[in-house]
Short mmCIF file of C-alpha atoms in Angstrom, two decimals:
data_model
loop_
_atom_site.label_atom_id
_atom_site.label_comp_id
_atom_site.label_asym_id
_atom_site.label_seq_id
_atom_site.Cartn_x
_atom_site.Cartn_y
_atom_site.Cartn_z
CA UNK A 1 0.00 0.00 0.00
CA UNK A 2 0.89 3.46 -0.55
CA UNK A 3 1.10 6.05 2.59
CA UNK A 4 -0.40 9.35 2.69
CA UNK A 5 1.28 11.99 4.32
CA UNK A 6 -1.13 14.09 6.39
CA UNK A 7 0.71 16.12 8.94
CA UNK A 8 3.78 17.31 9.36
CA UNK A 9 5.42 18.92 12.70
CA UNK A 10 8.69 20.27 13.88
CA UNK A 11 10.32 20.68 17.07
CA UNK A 12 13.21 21.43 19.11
CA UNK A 13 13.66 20.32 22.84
CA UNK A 14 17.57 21.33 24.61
CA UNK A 15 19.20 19.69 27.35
CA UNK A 16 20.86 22.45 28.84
CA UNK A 17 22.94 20.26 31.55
CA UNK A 18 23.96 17.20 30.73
CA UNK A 19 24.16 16.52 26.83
CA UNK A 20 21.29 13.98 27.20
CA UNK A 21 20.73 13.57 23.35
CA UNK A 22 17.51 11.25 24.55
CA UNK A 23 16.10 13.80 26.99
CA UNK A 24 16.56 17.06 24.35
CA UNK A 25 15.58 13.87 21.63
CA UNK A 26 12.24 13.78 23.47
CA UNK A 27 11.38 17.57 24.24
CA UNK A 28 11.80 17.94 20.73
CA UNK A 29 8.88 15.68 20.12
CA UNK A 30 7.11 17.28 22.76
CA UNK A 31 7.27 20.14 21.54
CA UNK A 32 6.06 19.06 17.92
CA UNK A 33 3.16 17.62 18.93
CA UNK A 34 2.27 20.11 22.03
CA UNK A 35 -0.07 22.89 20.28
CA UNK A 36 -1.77 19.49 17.64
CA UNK A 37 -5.11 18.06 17.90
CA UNK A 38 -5.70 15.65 14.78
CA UNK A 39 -9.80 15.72 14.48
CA UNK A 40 -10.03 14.38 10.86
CA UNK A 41 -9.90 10.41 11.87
CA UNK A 42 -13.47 10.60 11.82
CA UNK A 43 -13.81 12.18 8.41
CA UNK A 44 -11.33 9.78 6.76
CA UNK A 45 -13.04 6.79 8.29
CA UNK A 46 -10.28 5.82 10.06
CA UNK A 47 -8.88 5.89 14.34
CA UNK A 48 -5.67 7.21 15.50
CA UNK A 49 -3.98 4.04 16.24
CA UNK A 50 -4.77 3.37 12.31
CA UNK A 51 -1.83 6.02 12.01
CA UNK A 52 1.91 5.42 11.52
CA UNK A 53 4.12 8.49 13.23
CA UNK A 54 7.60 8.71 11.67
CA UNK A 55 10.19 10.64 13.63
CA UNK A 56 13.13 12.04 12.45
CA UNK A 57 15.48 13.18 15.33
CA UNK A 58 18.63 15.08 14.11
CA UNK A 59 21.04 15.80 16.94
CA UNK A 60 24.70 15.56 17.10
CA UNK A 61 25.63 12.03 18.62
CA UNK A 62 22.61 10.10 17.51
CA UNK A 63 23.89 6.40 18.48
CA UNK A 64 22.88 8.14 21.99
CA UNK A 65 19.00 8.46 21.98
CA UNK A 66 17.08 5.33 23.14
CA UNK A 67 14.45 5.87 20.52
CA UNK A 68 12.22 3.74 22.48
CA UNK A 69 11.85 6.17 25.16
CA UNK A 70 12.01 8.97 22.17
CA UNK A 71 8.60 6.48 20.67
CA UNK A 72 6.78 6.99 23.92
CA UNK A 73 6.40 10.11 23.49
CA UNK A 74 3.56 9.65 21.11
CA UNK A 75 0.72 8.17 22.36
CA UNK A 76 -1.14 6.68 18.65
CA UNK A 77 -0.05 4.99 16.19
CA UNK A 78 2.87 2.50 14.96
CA UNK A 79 5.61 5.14 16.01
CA UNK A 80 9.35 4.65 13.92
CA UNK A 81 11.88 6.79 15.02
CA UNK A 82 14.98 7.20 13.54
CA UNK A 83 18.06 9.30 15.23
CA UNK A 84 20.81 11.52 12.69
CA UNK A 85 23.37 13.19 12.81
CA UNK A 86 22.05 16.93 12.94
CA UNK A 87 20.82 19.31 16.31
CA UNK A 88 23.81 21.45 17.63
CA UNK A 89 26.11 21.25 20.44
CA UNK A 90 26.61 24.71 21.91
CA UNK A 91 29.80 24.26 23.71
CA UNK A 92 30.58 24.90 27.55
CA UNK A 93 31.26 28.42 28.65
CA UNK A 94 34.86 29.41 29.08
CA UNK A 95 34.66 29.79 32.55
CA UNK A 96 32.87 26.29 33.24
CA UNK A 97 34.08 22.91 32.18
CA UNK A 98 32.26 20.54 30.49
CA UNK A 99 28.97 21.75 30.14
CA UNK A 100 27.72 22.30 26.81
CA UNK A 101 24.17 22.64 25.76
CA UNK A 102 22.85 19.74 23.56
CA UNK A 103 20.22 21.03 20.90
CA UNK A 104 17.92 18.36 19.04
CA UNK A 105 15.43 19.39 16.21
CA UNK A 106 12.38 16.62 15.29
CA UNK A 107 9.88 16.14 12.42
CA UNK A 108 6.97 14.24 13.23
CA UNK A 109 5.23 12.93 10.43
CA UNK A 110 1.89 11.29 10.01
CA UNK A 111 0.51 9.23 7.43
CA UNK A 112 -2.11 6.94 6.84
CA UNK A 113 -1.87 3.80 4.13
CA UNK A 114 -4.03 4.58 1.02
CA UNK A 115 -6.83 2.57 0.41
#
C-alpha cells in the first residue's frame, strides 16, 4: 500500500545540563506535537492508532538516543523513530568545564496507508 502523508510537525527540545541527546531527543517531540489536535480520523473513516508516526530526530551524537523512550512520546499509532546526525552542540562556557548545551530538532510525520 501506498502512505499518505497528512501532517507534518517540527520541534526542538535542549538539554541544557547534561548533553542527554535522549532527553533534548524527546522535548523535541514534545514540543512538535504540544499545540496538535488531529480531528479528521473521523472524516477519513479511520482511528488514530490506524496512524503510523515517523520521527526524524537530528542531533549531534545520535547512536545516543534510546528511541524507544524517544517512541513513547507519542501516544497513537505504529511510532518509527529514527536518530541523525544533525541538532547542535553549543559548547561549555569558558569559565565552566564541560557543560555544553545539547540542541535536538524533530519532524513528526503522520501518514495513513491509502486505500
Amino acid at each position: 500500500m501506498t502512505r499518505v502523508r497528512c501532517v507534518t510537525e517540527m520541534g526542538m527540545g535542549v538539554d541544557v545540563h547534561g548533553r542527554d541527546a535522549t532527553k533534548a531527543a524527546k522535548r523535541a517531540v514534545s514540543d512538535a506535537i504540544r499545540h496538535s489536535s488531529l480531528g479528521f480520523f473521523r472524516m477519513i473513516g479511520r482511528t488514530a492508532n490506524d496512524m503510523f508516526v515517523d520521527v526524524t530526530i537530528g542531533v549531534p551524537n545520535p547512536e545516543a538516543v534510546d528511541k524507544e523512550a524517544v517512541a513513547k512520546e507519542l501516544p497513537y499509532g505504529t511510532v518509527t523513530v529514527t536518530a541523525v546526525k544533525g541538532g547542535l552542540e553549543i559548547p561549555s562556557a569558558t569559565e565552566v568545564a564541560n557543560d555544553p548545551i545539547l540542541i535536538a530538532n524533530a519532524a513528526v510525520i503522520v501518514s495513513f496507508d491509502k486505500d
